[in-house]
Amino acid sequence: MPEPVLKVDNLVVRYGGRKGAGTTVIDDVSFDLHAGETLSLVGESGSGKTTIGRAVLGLAPVTAGSITFRGETISNISRARRRKVAREIQVIFQDPYSSLNPSMQVEDILVEPLVATGSGSGRTRVRELLDAVGLPADSGGRYPREFSGGQRQRIAIARALALDPSVIICDEPTSALDVTTQARVLTLLQDIQRQTGVAYLFISHDLGVVNEVSDRIAVLHQGRIAEIGKAHDVATNPQHPYTRRLQMAAPVADPKKQRIRRAKRLQLDTAELSDVKGNP
Ligand SMILES: Nc1ncnc2c1ncn2[C@@H]1O[C@H](COP(=O)(O)OP(=O)(O)O)[C@@H](O)[C@H]1O
Ligand SMILES: [Mg+2]
């Protein structure tokens, strides 16, 4: 087994209070993530999924334990070192409406990470990125408000891809989208992974969605991992009672049924890519 791209060991995140006081939000969480792999964190709201993502990004305090990227410690590092590793670990958020600056044209949104890291202005790169996420080539001159929710999430994905990262943290990337658009965006993420070998830390409250996209699943319950294993095993034969509860809550836990349902959704949908609003 090659070295994991990302490794989290005995992570503890505690907020507020001094030594021992405060609230422990993440308690002794360990997992690793390999190149080209999708590992999902699934759990109900408040179980600590986003906090783990934030800890990996250096945005939540690592009270104990460690996080390593390609064998190098990235928890509690200096700002200068964080800036270097930041390009390797990108993030996509749930809400494509608030995650894109409404006053910037798409081209500038995509160029921004390139400029910030001195990777050149890259107008060619913008066209490549738009193509990679299935947006029309002339999208660069438009503003986020001119796009549908699914298209905005494509812009966010393109921005995350701009620096060719090794890891993308996808925090509920499709939870704000209708089911049809959700299926298309999940398919896009999978296509991108096949082409680039990027690893996803995929965060969702929905075991059905997670089962569709993951190689492995870690079930998070009150800041601890209740169980972790191959996606199919965890989703169809859960060992932990909490996972069984999630299974009941998920729309369809059977991947075969899910695939059929998804295929039907894709047939129904032909409009999404041509509904750029505000055309003259
Ligand atoms: N900055 C913070 N300060 C204090 N508590 C926090 C902070 N951020 C998150 N929490 C708490 O941590 C827990 C997990 O939150 P979160 O990671 O957002 O869960 P999830 O993403 O699974 O819904 C929640 O109880 C939340 O209130
Ligand atoms: Mg969250």
PDB file of C-alpha atoms and ligand atoms in Angstrom:
ATOM      1  CA  MET A   1       0.000   0.000   0.000  1.00  0.00           C
ATOM      2  CA  PRO A   2       1.515   3.374  -0.971  1.00  0.00           C
ATOM      3  CA  GLU A   3       1.762   6.147   1.584  1.00  0.00           C
ATOM      4  CA  PRO A   4      -1.604   7.848   2.125  1.00  0.00           C
ATOM      5  CA  VAL A   5      -1.925  11.372   0.787  1.00  0.00           C
ATOM      6  CA  LEU A   6      -3.701  12.468   3.958  1.00  0.00           C
ATOM      7  CA  LYS A   7      -3.546  10.916   7.410  1.00  0.00           C
ATOM      8  CA  VAL A   8      -5.445  11.929  10.524  1.00  0.00           C
ATOM      9  CA  ASP A   9      -4.252  10.385  13.783  1.00  0.00           C
ATOM     10  CA  ASN A  10      -6.143  10.521  17.071  1.00  0.00           C
ATOM     11  CA  LEU A  11      -7.548  13.941  16.269  1.00  0.00           C
ATOM     12  CA  VAL A  12      -9.119  15.868  19.134  1.00  0.00           C
ATOM     13  CA  VAL A  13     -10.782  19.250  18.584  1.00  0.00           C
ATOM     14  CA  ARG A  14     -11.917  21.099  21.683  1.00  0.00           C
ATOM     15  CA  TYR A  15     -13.537  24.513  21.797  1.00  0.00           C
ATOM     16  CA  GLY A  16     -13.508  26.969  24.676  1.00  0.00           C
ATOM     17  CA  GLY A  17     -12.284  26.656  28.264  1.00  0.00           C
ATOM     18  CA  ARG A  18      -8.832  25.793  29.511  1.00  0.00           C
ATOM     19  CA  LYS A  19      -7.147  22.438  30.012  1.00  0.00           C
ATOM     20  CA  GLY A  20      -9.821  19.803  30.249  1.00  0.00           C
ATOM     21  CA  ALA A  21     -12.692  22.300  30.249  1.00  0.00           C
ATOM     22  CA  GLY A  22     -14.592  23.306  27.130  1.00  0.00           C
ATOM     23  CA  THR A  23     -16.456  21.163  24.640  1.00  0.00           C
ATOM     24  CA  THR A  24     -14.813  18.239  22.910  1.00  0.00           C
ATOM     25  CA  VAL A  25     -16.264  18.290  19.417  1.00  0.00           C
ATOM     26  CA  ILE A  26     -13.942  15.711  17.808  1.00  0.00           C
ATOM     27  CA  ASP A  27     -12.701  12.885  19.999  1.00  0.00           C
ATOM     28  CA  ASP A  28      -9.889  10.544  18.943  1.00  0.00           C
ATOM     29  CA  VAL A  29     -10.645  10.365  15.220  1.00  0.00           C
ATOM     30  CA  SER A  30      -8.217   8.522  12.924  1.00  0.00           C
ATOM     31  CA  PHE A  31      -8.392   7.736   9.206  1.00  0.00           C
ATOM     32  CA  ASP A  32      -6.263   7.888   6.094  1.00  0.00           C
ATOM     33  CA  LEU A  33      -7.001   8.849   2.515  1.00  0.00           C
ATOM     34  CA  HIS A  34      -5.167   7.534  -0.555  1.00  0.00           C
ATOM     35  CA  ALA A  35      -4.617   9.089  -3.979  1.00  0.00           C
ATOM     36  CA  GLY A  36      -7.613   8.625  -6.244  1.00  0.00           C
ATOM     37  CA  GLU A  37      -9.789   7.463  -3.365  1.00  0.00           C
ATOM     38  CA  THR A  38     -13.052   8.810  -1.972  1.00  0.00           C
ATOM     39  CA  LEU A  39     -13.468   8.476   1.767  1.00  0.00           C
ATOM     40  CA  SER A  40     -16.729   9.775   3.129  1.00  0.00           C
ATOM     41  CA  LEU A  41     -17.553  11.129   6.537  1.00  0.00           C
ATOM     42  CA  VAL A  42     -21.228  10.541   7.162  1.00  0.00           C
ATOM     43  CA  GLY A  43     -23.264  11.462  10.209  1.00  0.00           C
ATOM     44  CA  GLU A  44     -26.174  13.565  11.316  1.00  0.00           C
ATOM     45  CA  SER A  45     -25.998  17.327  11.672  1.00  0.00           C
ATOM     46  CA  GLY A  46     -23.683  18.329  14.514  1.00  0.00           C
ATOM     47  CA  SER A  47     -21.713  15.051  14.509  1.00  0.00           C
ATOM     48  CA  GLY A  48     -18.500  16.931  13.659  1.00  0.00           C
ATOM     49  CA  LYS A  49     -18.038  16.360   9.904  1.00  0.00           C
ATOM     50  CA  THR A  50     -17.346  19.962   8.974  1.00  0.00           C
ATOM     51  CA  THR A  51     -15.050  20.402  11.960  1.00  0.00           C
ATOM     52  CA  ILE A  52     -12.832  17.553  10.722  1.00  0.00           C
ATOM     53  CA  GLY A  53     -12.656  19.199   7.291  1.00  0.00           C
ATOM     54  CA  ARG A  54     -11.796  22.508   8.912  1.00  0.00           C
ATOM     55  CA  ALA A  55      -9.093  20.903  11.040  1.00  0.00           C
ATOM     56  CA  VAL A  56      -7.508  19.464   7.877  1.00  0.00           C
ATOM     57  CA  LEU A  57      -7.607  22.947   6.325  1.00  0.00           C
ATOM     58  CA  GLY A  58      -6.028  24.481   9.424  1.00  0.00           C
ATOM     59  CA  LEU A  59      -9.230  26.339  10.314  1.00  0.00           C
ATOM     60  CA  ALA A  60     -10.205  24.413  13.464  1.00  0.00           C
ATOM     61  CA  PRO A  61      -7.889  23.958  16.458  1.00  0.00           C
ATOM     62  CA  VAL A  62      -6.072  20.627  16.663  1.00  0.00           C
ATOM     63  CA  THR A  63      -6.116  20.144  20.428  1.00  0.00           C
ATOM     64  CA  ALA A  64      -4.433  16.728  20.274  1.00  0.00           C
ATOM     65  CA  GLY A  65      -3.394  14.218  17.637  1.00  0.00           C
ATOM     66  CA  SER A  66      -1.901  15.049  14.259  1.00  0.00           C
ATOM     67  CA  ILE A  67      -2.704  15.521  10.604  1.00  0.00           C
ATOM     68  CA  THR A  68      -0.137  14.699   7.925  1.00  0.00           C
ATOM     69  CA  PHE A  69      -0.056  15.384   4.190  1.00  0.00           C
ATOM     70  CA  ARG A  70       2.231  13.037   2.227  1.00  0.00           C
ATOM     71  CA  GLY A  71       3.988  12.170   5.479  1.00  0.00           C
ATOM     72  CA  GLU A  72       4.549  15.770   6.521  1.00  0.00           C
ATOM     73  CA  THR A  73       2.813  17.228   9.590  1.00  0.00           C
ATOM     74  CA  ILE A  74       0.325  19.945   8.640  1.00  0.00           C
ATOM     75  CA  SER A  75      -1.437  20.459  11.970  1.00  0.00           C
ATOM     76  CA  ASN A  76      -0.297  23.437  14.030  1.00  0.00           C
ATOM     77  CA  ILE A  77       2.192  24.688  11.428  1.00  0.00           C
ATOM     78  CA  SER A  78       3.302  28.235  10.646  1.00  0.00           C
ATOM     79  CA  ARG A  79       1.297  30.414   8.289  1.00  0.00           C
ATOM     80  CA  ALA A  80       4.052  30.300   5.701  1.00  0.00           C
ATOM     81  CA  ARG A  81       4.026  26.491   5.599  1.00  0.00           C
ATOM     82  CA  ARG A  82       0.227  26.452   5.588  1.00  0.00           C
ATOM     83  CA  ARG A  83       0.236  28.673   2.501  1.00  0.00           C
ATOM     84  CA  LYS A  84       2.434  26.129   0.711  1.00  0.00           C
ATOM     85  CA  VAL A  85       0.258  23.134   1.544  1.00  0.00           C
ATOM     86  CA  ALA A  86      -2.982  25.073   0.988  1.00  0.00           C
ATOM     87  CA  ARG A  87      -2.869  24.697  -2.792  1.00  0.00           C
ATOM     88  CA  GLU A  88      -2.774  20.895  -2.415  1.00  0.00           C
ATOM     89  CA  ILE A  89      -5.942  20.702  -0.295  1.00  0.00           C
ATOM     90  CA  GLN A  90      -8.948  22.491  -1.740  1.00  0.00           C
ATOM     91  CA  VAL A  91     -12.564  22.653  -0.616  1.00  0.00           C
ATOM     92  CA  ILE A  92     -16.051  22.784  -2.105  1.00  0.00           C
ATOM     93  CA  PHE A  93     -18.875  23.963   0.131  1.00  0.00           C
ATOM     94  CA  GLN A  94     -22.555  23.171   0.264  1.00  0.00           C
ATOM     95  CA  ASP A  95     -23.923  26.502  -0.795  1.00  0.00           C
ATOM     96  CA  PRO A  96     -22.845  27.619  -4.278  1.00  0.00           C
ATOM     97  CA  TYR A  97     -24.743  30.866  -3.734  1.00  0.00           C
ATOM     98  CA  SER A  98     -22.631  32.170  -0.861  1.00  0.00           C
ATOM     99  CA  SER A  99     -19.297  30.564  -1.779  1.00  0.00           C
ATOM    100  CA  LEU A 100     -18.798  32.595  -4.987  1.00  0.00           C
ATOM    101  CA  ASN A 101     -18.135  36.341  -4.933  1.00  0.00           C
ATOM    102  CA  PRO A 102     -21.186  37.805  -6.725  1.00  0.00           C
ATOM    103  CA  SER A 103     -19.285  40.862  -7.972  1.00  0.00           C
ATOM    104  CA  MET A 104     -16.622  38.843  -9.803  1.00  0.00           C
ATOM    105  CA  GLN A 105     -16.871  37.446 -13.307  1.00  0.00           C
ATOM    106  CA  VAL A 106     -16.362  33.692 -13.566  1.00  0.00           C
ATOM    107  CA  GLU A 107     -13.038  34.164 -15.339  1.00  0.00           C
ATOM    108  CA  ASP A 108     -11.705  36.238 -12.441  1.00  0.00           C
ATOM    109  CA  ILE A 109     -13.017  33.736  -9.890  1.00  0.00           C
ATOM    110  CA  LEU A 110     -11.039  31.005 -11.653  1.00  0.00           C
ATOM    111  CA  VAL A 111      -7.932  33.111 -12.246  1.00  0.00           C
ATOM    112  CA  GLU A 112      -7.760  34.308  -8.629  1.00  0.00           C
ATOM    113  CA  PRO A 113      -6.119  31.167  -7.168  1.00  0.00           C
ATOM    114  CA  LEU A 114      -3.619  31.111 -10.047  1.00  0.00           C
ATOM    115  CA  VAL A 115      -2.634  34.732  -9.485  1.00  0.00           C
ATOM    116  CA  ALA A 116      -2.506  34.361  -5.692  1.00  0.00           C
ATOM    117  CA  THR A 117       0.062  31.583  -6.029  1.00  0.00           C
ATOM    118  CA  GLY A 118       2.001  33.183  -8.868  1.00  0.00           C
ATOM    119  CA  SER A 119       0.938  30.504 -11.324  1.00  0.00           C
ATOM    120  CA  GLY A 120       0.371  33.039 -14.086  1.00  0.00           C
ATOM    121  CA  SER A 121      -2.910  34.597 -15.191  1.00  0.00           C
ATOM    122  CA  GLY A 122      -3.754  31.574 -17.335  1.00  0.00           C
ATOM    123  CA  ARG A 123      -6.640  32.503 -19.658  1.00  0.00           C
ATOM    124  CA  THR A 124      -6.003  29.180 -21.383  1.00  0.00           C
ATOM    125  CA  ARG A 125      -6.307  27.474 -18.015  1.00  0.00           C
ATOM    126  CA  VAL A 126      -9.711  29.116 -17.534  1.00  0.00           C
ATOM    127  CA  ARG A 127     -10.952  27.594 -20.782  1.00  0.00           C
ATOM    128  CA  GLU A 128      -9.565  24.203 -19.734  1.00  0.00           C
ATOM    129  CA  LEU A 129     -11.288  24.428 -16.369  1.00  0.00           C
ATOM    130  CA  LEU A 130     -14.648  25.448 -17.853  1.00  0.00           C
ATOM    131  CA  ASP A 131     -14.383  22.534 -20.247  1.00  0.00           C
ATOM    132  CA  ALA A 132     -13.452  20.125 -17.436  1.00  0.00           C
ATOM    133  CA  VAL A 133     -16.625  20.962 -15.507  1.00  0.00           C
ATOM    134  CA  GLY A 134     -18.920  21.045 -18.544  1.00  0.00           C
ATOM    135  CA  LEU A 135     -19.660  24.765 -18.632  1.00  0.00           C
ATOM    136  CA  PRO A 136     -20.014  26.698 -21.903  1.00  0.00           C
ATOM    137  CA  ALA A 137     -16.725  28.193 -23.154  1.00  0.00           C
ATOM    138  CA  ASP A 138     -18.160  31.722 -22.994  1.00  0.00           C
ATOM    139  CA  SER A 139     -19.008  31.473 -19.261  1.00  0.00           C
ATOM    140  CA  GLY A 140     -15.921  33.444 -18.263  1.00  0.00           C
ATOM    141  CA  GLY A 141     -17.472  36.842 -18.909  1.00  0.00           C
ATOM    142  CA  ARG A 142     -20.612  36.148 -16.876  1.00  0.00           C
ATOM    143  CA  TYR A 143     -21.427  36.635 -13.209  1.00  0.00           C
ATOM    144  CA  PRO A 144     -22.429  33.888 -10.735  1.00  0.00           C
ATOM    145  CA  ARG A 145     -26.047  35.177 -10.612  1.00  0.00           C
ATOM    146  CA  GLU A 146     -26.435  34.271 -14.281  1.00  0.00           C
ATOM    147  CA  PHE A 147     -26.034  30.578 -13.483  1.00  0.00           C
ATOM    148  CA  SER A 148     -28.274  27.927 -11.941  1.00  0.00           C
ATOM    149  CA  GLY A 149     -27.370  26.261  -8.618  1.00  0.00           C
ATOM    150  CA  GLY A 150     -25.831  23.252 -10.342  1.00  0.00           C
ATOM    151  CA  GLN A 151     -23.801  25.439 -12.669  1.00  0.00           C
ATOM    152  CA  ARG A 152     -22.565  27.511  -9.752  1.00  0.00           C
ATOM    153  CA  GLN A 153     -21.403  24.356  -8.057  1.00  0.00           C
ATOM    154  CA  ARG A 154     -19.544  23.550 -11.308  1.00  0.00           C
ATOM    155  CA  ILE A 155     -17.826  26.936 -11.055  1.00  0.00           C
ATOM    156  CA  ALA A 156     -16.855  26.139  -7.449  1.00  0.00           C
ATOM    157  CA  ILE A 157     -15.476  22.766  -8.594  1.00  0.00           C
ATOM    158  CA  ALA A 158     -13.504  24.463 -11.383  1.00  0.00           C
ATOM    159  CA  ARG A 159     -12.041  26.902  -8.861  1.00  0.00           C
ATOM    160  CA  ALA A 160     -11.055  24.004  -6.577  1.00  0.00           C
ATOM    161  CA  LEU A 161      -9.347  22.293  -9.533  1.00  0.00           C
ATOM    162  CA  ALA A 162      -7.432  25.386 -10.675  1.00  0.00           C
ATOM    163  CA  LEU A 163      -4.231  24.516  -8.810  1.00  0.00           C
ATOM    164  CA  ASP A 164      -4.405  20.792  -9.534  1.00  0.00           C
ATOM    165  CA  PRO A 165      -4.807  19.751  -5.877  1.00  0.00           C
ATOM    166  CA  SER A 166      -4.171  16.273  -4.440  1.00  0.00           C
ATOM    167  CA  VAL A 167      -7.163  16.433  -2.100  1.00  0.00           C
ATOM    168  CA  ILE A 168     -10.557  18.115  -2.322  1.00  0.00           C
ATOM    169  CA  ILE A 169     -12.760  18.315   0.740  1.00  0.00           C
ATOM    170  CA  CYS A 170     -16.329  18.183  -0.543  1.00  0.00           C
ATOM    171  CA  ASP A 171     -18.524  19.411   2.324  1.00  0.00           C
ATOM    172  CA  GLU A 172     -22.132  18.502   1.459  1.00  0.00           C
ATOM    173  CA  PRO A 173     -21.461  19.576  -2.164  1.00  0.00           C
ATOM    174  CA  THR A 174     -24.867  18.501  -3.451  1.00  0.00           C
ATOM    175  CA  SER A 175     -27.089  18.959  -0.397  1.00  0.00           C
ATOM    176  CA  ALA A 176     -28.488  22.283  -1.616  1.00  0.00           C
ATOM    177  CA  LEU A 177     -29.283  20.955  -5.110  1.00  0.00           C
ATOM    178  CA  ASP A 178     -32.378  19.231  -6.444  1.00  0.00           C
ATOM    179  CA  VAL A 179     -32.035  15.490  -7.034  1.00  0.00           C
ATOM    180  CA  THR A 180     -31.454  15.716 -10.784  1.00  0.00           C
ATOM    181  CA  THR A 181     -28.723  18.295 -10.488  1.00  0.00           C
ATOM    182  CA  GLN A 182     -27.264  16.386  -7.560  1.00  0.00           C
ATOM    183  CA  ALA A 183     -26.838  13.272  -9.726  1.00  0.00           C
ATOM    184  CA  ARG A 184     -25.096  15.252 -12.463  1.00  0.00           C
ATOM    185  CA  VAL A 185     -22.691  16.956 -10.093  1.00  0.00           C
ATOM    186  CA  LEU A 186     -21.808  13.626  -8.412  1.00  0.00           C
ATOM    187  CA  THR A 187     -21.118  12.108 -11.833  1.00  0.00           C
ATOM    188  CA  LEU A 188     -18.918  15.080 -12.702  1.00  0.00           C
ATOM    189  CA  LEU A 189     -16.919  14.691  -9.485  1.00  0.00           C
ATOM    190  CA  GLN A 190     -16.374  11.014 -10.251  1.00  0.00           C
ATOM    191  CA  ASP A 191     -15.269  11.751 -13.836  1.00  0.00           C
ATOM    192  CA  ILE A 192     -12.806  14.337 -12.585  1.00  0.00           C
ATOM    193  CA  GLN A 193     -11.393  11.877 -10.078  1.00  0.00           C
ATOM    194  CA  ARG A 194     -10.865   9.253 -12.786  1.00  0.00           C
ATOM    195  CA  GLN A 195      -9.046  11.781 -14.956  1.00  0.00           C
ATOM    196  CA  THR A 196      -6.908  13.488 -12.307  1.00  0.00           C
ATOM    197  CA  GLY A 197      -6.461  10.962  -9.495  1.00  0.00           C
ATOM    198  CA  VAL A 198      -7.570  13.566  -6.952  1.00  0.00           C
ATOM    199  CA  ALA A 199      -8.646  12.181  -3.565  1.00  0.00           C
ATOM    200  CA  TYR A 200     -11.949  13.301  -2.040  1.00  0.00           C
ATOM    201  CA  LEU A 201     -12.796  13.662   1.597  1.00  0.00           C
ATOM    202  CA  PHE A 202     -16.527  13.640   0.997  1.00  0.00           C
ATOM    203  CA  ILE A 203     -18.823  14.941   3.715  1.00  0.00           C
ATOM    204  CA  SER A 204     -22.548  14.235   3.786  1.00  0.00           C
ATOM    205  CA  HIS A 205     -25.430  13.485   6.125  1.00  0.00           C
ATOM    206  CA  ASP A 206     -26.951  11.204   3.473  1.00  0.00           C
ATOM    207  CA  LEU A 207     -25.810   7.569   3.529  1.00  0.00           C
ATOM    208  CA  GLY A 208     -27.440   6.961   0.124  1.00  0.00           C
ATOM    209  CA  VAL A 209     -25.382   9.679  -1.587  1.00  0.00           C
ATOM    210  CA  VAL A 210     -22.263   8.563   0.215  1.00  0.00           C
ATOM    211  CA  ASN A 211     -22.712   4.947  -0.848  1.00  0.00           C
ATOM    212  CA  GLU A 212     -22.852   6.056  -4.481  1.00  0.00           C
ATOM    213  CA  VAL A 213     -19.582   7.944  -4.503  1.00  0.00           C
ATOM    214  CA  SER A 214     -17.342   6.395  -1.852  1.00  0.00           C
ATOM    215  CA  ASP A 215     -14.679   3.747  -1.745  1.00  0.00           C
ATOM    216  CA  ARG A 216     -14.805   3.760   2.046  1.00  0.00           C
ATOM    217  CA  ILE A 217     -17.146   5.286   4.587  1.00  0.00           C
ATOM    218  CA  ALA A 218     -16.454   6.508   8.105  1.00  0.00           C
ATOM    219  CA  VAL A 219     -19.582   6.927  10.217  1.00  0.00           C
ATOM    220  CA  LEU A 220     -19.290   9.809  12.637  1.00  0.00           C
ATOM    221  CA  HIS A 221     -21.380   9.906  15.794  1.00  0.00           C
ATOM    222  CA  GLN A 222     -20.978  12.631  18.401  1.00  0.00           C
ATOM    223  CA  GLY A 223     -17.437  13.417  17.285  1.00  0.00           C
ATOM    224  CA  ARG A 224     -16.228   9.813  17.221  1.00  0.00           C
ATOM    225  CA  ILE A 225     -15.964   7.247  14.438  1.00  0.00           C
ATOM    226  CA  ALA A 226     -18.670   4.645  15.081  1.00  0.00           C
ATOM    227  CA  GLU A 227     -17.481   2.438  12.233  1.00  0.00           C
ATOM    228  CA  ILE A 228     -15.293   2.654   9.148  1.00  0.00           C
ATOM    229  CA  GLY A 229     -15.056   0.246   6.234  1.00  0.00           C
ATOM    230  CA  LYS A 230     -15.670  -0.435   2.562  1.00  0.00           C
ATOM    231  CA  ALA A 231     -18.582   1.661   1.317  1.00  0.00           C
ATOM    232  CA  HIS A 232     -20.736  -1.251   0.263  1.00  0.00           C
ATOM    233  CA  ASP A 233     -20.240  -3.089   3.571  1.00  0.00           C
ATOM    234  CA  VAL A 234     -21.007  -0.080   5.745  1.00  0.00           C
ATOM    235  CA  ALA A 235     -24.019   0.997   3.680  1.00  0.00           C
ATOM    236  CA  THR A 236     -25.623  -2.406   3.222  1.00  0.00           C
ATOM    237  CA  ASN A 237     -24.498  -4.309   6.327  1.00  0.00           C
ATOM    238  CA  PRO A 238     -23.942  -1.754   9.056  1.00  0.00           C
ATOM    239  CA  GLN A 239     -22.468  -3.040  12.289  1.00  0.00           C
ATOM    240  CA  HIS A 240     -23.202  -0.064  14.482  1.00  0.00           C
ATOM    241  CA  PRO A 241     -26.796   0.699  15.569  1.00  0.00           C
ATOM    242  CA  TYR A 242     -26.249   4.359  14.766  1.00  0.00           C
ATOM    243  CA  THR A 243     -25.332   3.491  11.159  1.00  0.00           C
ATOM    244  CA  ARG A 244     -28.529   1.437  10.954  1.00  0.00           C
ATOM    245  CA  ARG A 245     -30.445   4.514  11.986  1.00  0.00           C
ATOM    246  CA  LEU A 246     -28.755   6.518   9.241  1.00  0.00           C
ATOM    247  CA  GLN A 247     -29.565   3.746   6.797  1.00  0.00           C
ATOM    248  CA  MET A 248     -33.262   4.052   7.619  1.00  0.00           C
ATOM    249  CA  ALA A 249     -33.066   7.803   7.100  1.00  0.00           C
ATOM    250  CA  ALA A 250     -31.335   7.559   3.709  1.00  0.00           C
ATOM    251  CA  PRO A 251     -33.657   7.668   0.677  1.00  0.00           C
ATOM    252  CA  VAL A 252     -32.372   4.478  -1.002  1.00  0.00           C
ATOM    253  CA  ALA A 253     -29.554   2.433   0.479  1.00  0.00           C
ATOM    254  CA  ASP A 254     -29.411  -0.175  -2.305  1.00  0.00           C
ATOM    255  CA  PRO A 255     -26.743   0.958  -4.820  1.00  0.00           C
ATOM    256  CA  LYS A 256     -28.380  -0.925  -7.683  1.00  0.00           C
ATOM    257  CA  LYS A 257     -31.739   0.760  -7.129  1.00  0.00           C
ATOM    258  CA  GLN A 258     -29.893   4.020  -6.673  1.00  0.00           C
ATOM    259  CA  ARG A 259     -28.134   3.628 -10.028  1.00  0.00           C
ATOM    260  CA  ILE A 260     -31.415   2.866 -11.784  1.00  0.00           C
ATOM    261  CA  ARG A 261     -33.050   5.838 -10.151  1.00  0.00           C
ATOM    262  CA  ARG A 262     -30.113   8.030 -11.094  1.00  0.00           C
ATOM    263  CA  ALA A 263     -30.197   6.876 -14.729  1.00  0.00           C
ATOM    264  CA  LYS A 264     -33.874   7.808 -14.830  1.00  0.00           C
ATOM    265  CA  ARG A 265     -33.103  11.219 -13.401  1.00  0.00           C
ATOM    266  CA  LEU A 266     -30.421  11.796 -16.040  1.00  0.00           C
ATOM    267  CA  GLN A 267     -32.807  10.851 -18.860  1.00  0.00           C
ATOM    268  CA  LEU A 268     -35.370  13.288 -17.558  1.00  0.00           C
ATOM    269  CA  ASP A 269     -32.906  16.093 -17.371  1.00  0.00           C
ATOM    270  CA  THR A 270     -31.754  17.789 -20.543  1.00  0.00           C
ATOM    271  CA  ALA A 271     -32.210  21.389 -19.562  1.00  0.00           C
ATOM    272  CA  GLU A 272     -29.644  22.074 -16.894  1.00  0.00           C
ATOM    273  CA  LEU A 273     -26.672  22.840 -19.114  1.00  0.00           C
ATOM    274  CA  SER A 274     -28.548  25.170 -21.419  1.00  0.00           C
ATOM    275  CA  ASP A 275     -30.326  27.271 -18.817  1.00  0.00           C
ATOM    276  CA  VAL A 276     -27.813  30.090 -18.421  1.00  0.00           C
ATOM    277  CA  LYS A 277     -30.019  32.971 -17.442  1.00  0.00           C
ATOM    278  CA  GLY A 278     -29.628  36.579 -18.522  1.00  0.00           C
ATOM    279  CA  ASN A 279     -28.743  35.871 -22.146  1.00  0.00           C
ATOM    280  CA  PRO A 280     -29.520  38.774 -24.460  1.00  0.00           C
TER     281      PRO A 280
HETATM  282  N1  LIG B   1     -16.279  27.398  16.418  1.00  0.00           N
HETATM  283  C1  LIG B   1     -16.979  26.582  17.227  1.00  0.00           C
HETATM  284  N2  LIG B   1     -17.069  26.785  18.549  1.00  0.00           N
HETATM  285  C2  LIG B   1     -17.772  25.964  19.350  1.00  0.00           C
HETATM  286  N3  LIG B   1     -18.432  24.876  18.923  1.00  0.00           N
HETATM  287  C3  LIG B   1     -18.374  24.590  17.603  1.00  0.00           C
HETATM  288  C4  LIG B   1     -17.664  25.430  16.689  1.00  0.00           C
HETATM  289  N4  LIG B   1     -17.799  24.896  15.444  1.00  0.00           N
HETATM  290  C5  LIG B   1     -18.580  23.804  15.587  1.00  0.00           C
HETATM  291  N5  LIG B   1     -18.915  23.606  16.882  1.00  0.00           N
HETATM  292  C6  LIG B   1     -19.758  22.511  17.412  1.00  0.00           C
HETATM  293  O1  LIG B   1     -19.191  21.306  16.996  1.00  0.00           O
HETATM  294  C7  LIG B   1     -20.193  20.340  16.731  1.00  0.00           C
HETATM  295  C8  LIG B   1     -19.984  19.748  15.365  1.00  0.00           C
HETATM  296  O2  LIG B   1     -20.250  20.742  14.378  1.00  0.00           O
HETATM  297  P1  LIG B   1     -19.994  20.480  12.829  1.00  0.00           P
HETATM  298  O3  LIG B   1     -18.609  20.001  12.649  1.00  0.00           O
HETATM  299  O4  LIG B   1     -20.390  21.710  12.107  1.00  0.00           O
HETATM  300  O5  LIG B   1     -21.010  19.289  12.529  1.00  0.00           O
HETATM  301  P2  LIG B   1     -21.579  18.751  11.148  1.00  0.00           P
HETATM  302  O6  LIG B   1     -20.766  19.331  10.036  1.00  0.00           O
HETATM  303  O7  LIG B   1     -21.476  17.261  11.253  1.00  0.00           O
HETATM  304  O8  LIG B   1     -23.005  19.188  11.100  1.00  0.00           O
HETATM  305  C9  LIG B   1     -21.527  21.043  16.909  1.00  0.00           C
HETATM  306  O9  LIG B   1     -22.026  20.717  18.171  1.00  0.00           O
HETATM  307  C10 LIG B   1     -21.147  22.500  16.820  1.00  0.00           C
HETATM  308  O10 LIG B   1     -22.033  23.271  17.594  1.00  0.00           O
HETATM  309 MG    MG B   2     -21.366  20.439   8.361  1.00  0.00          MG
END
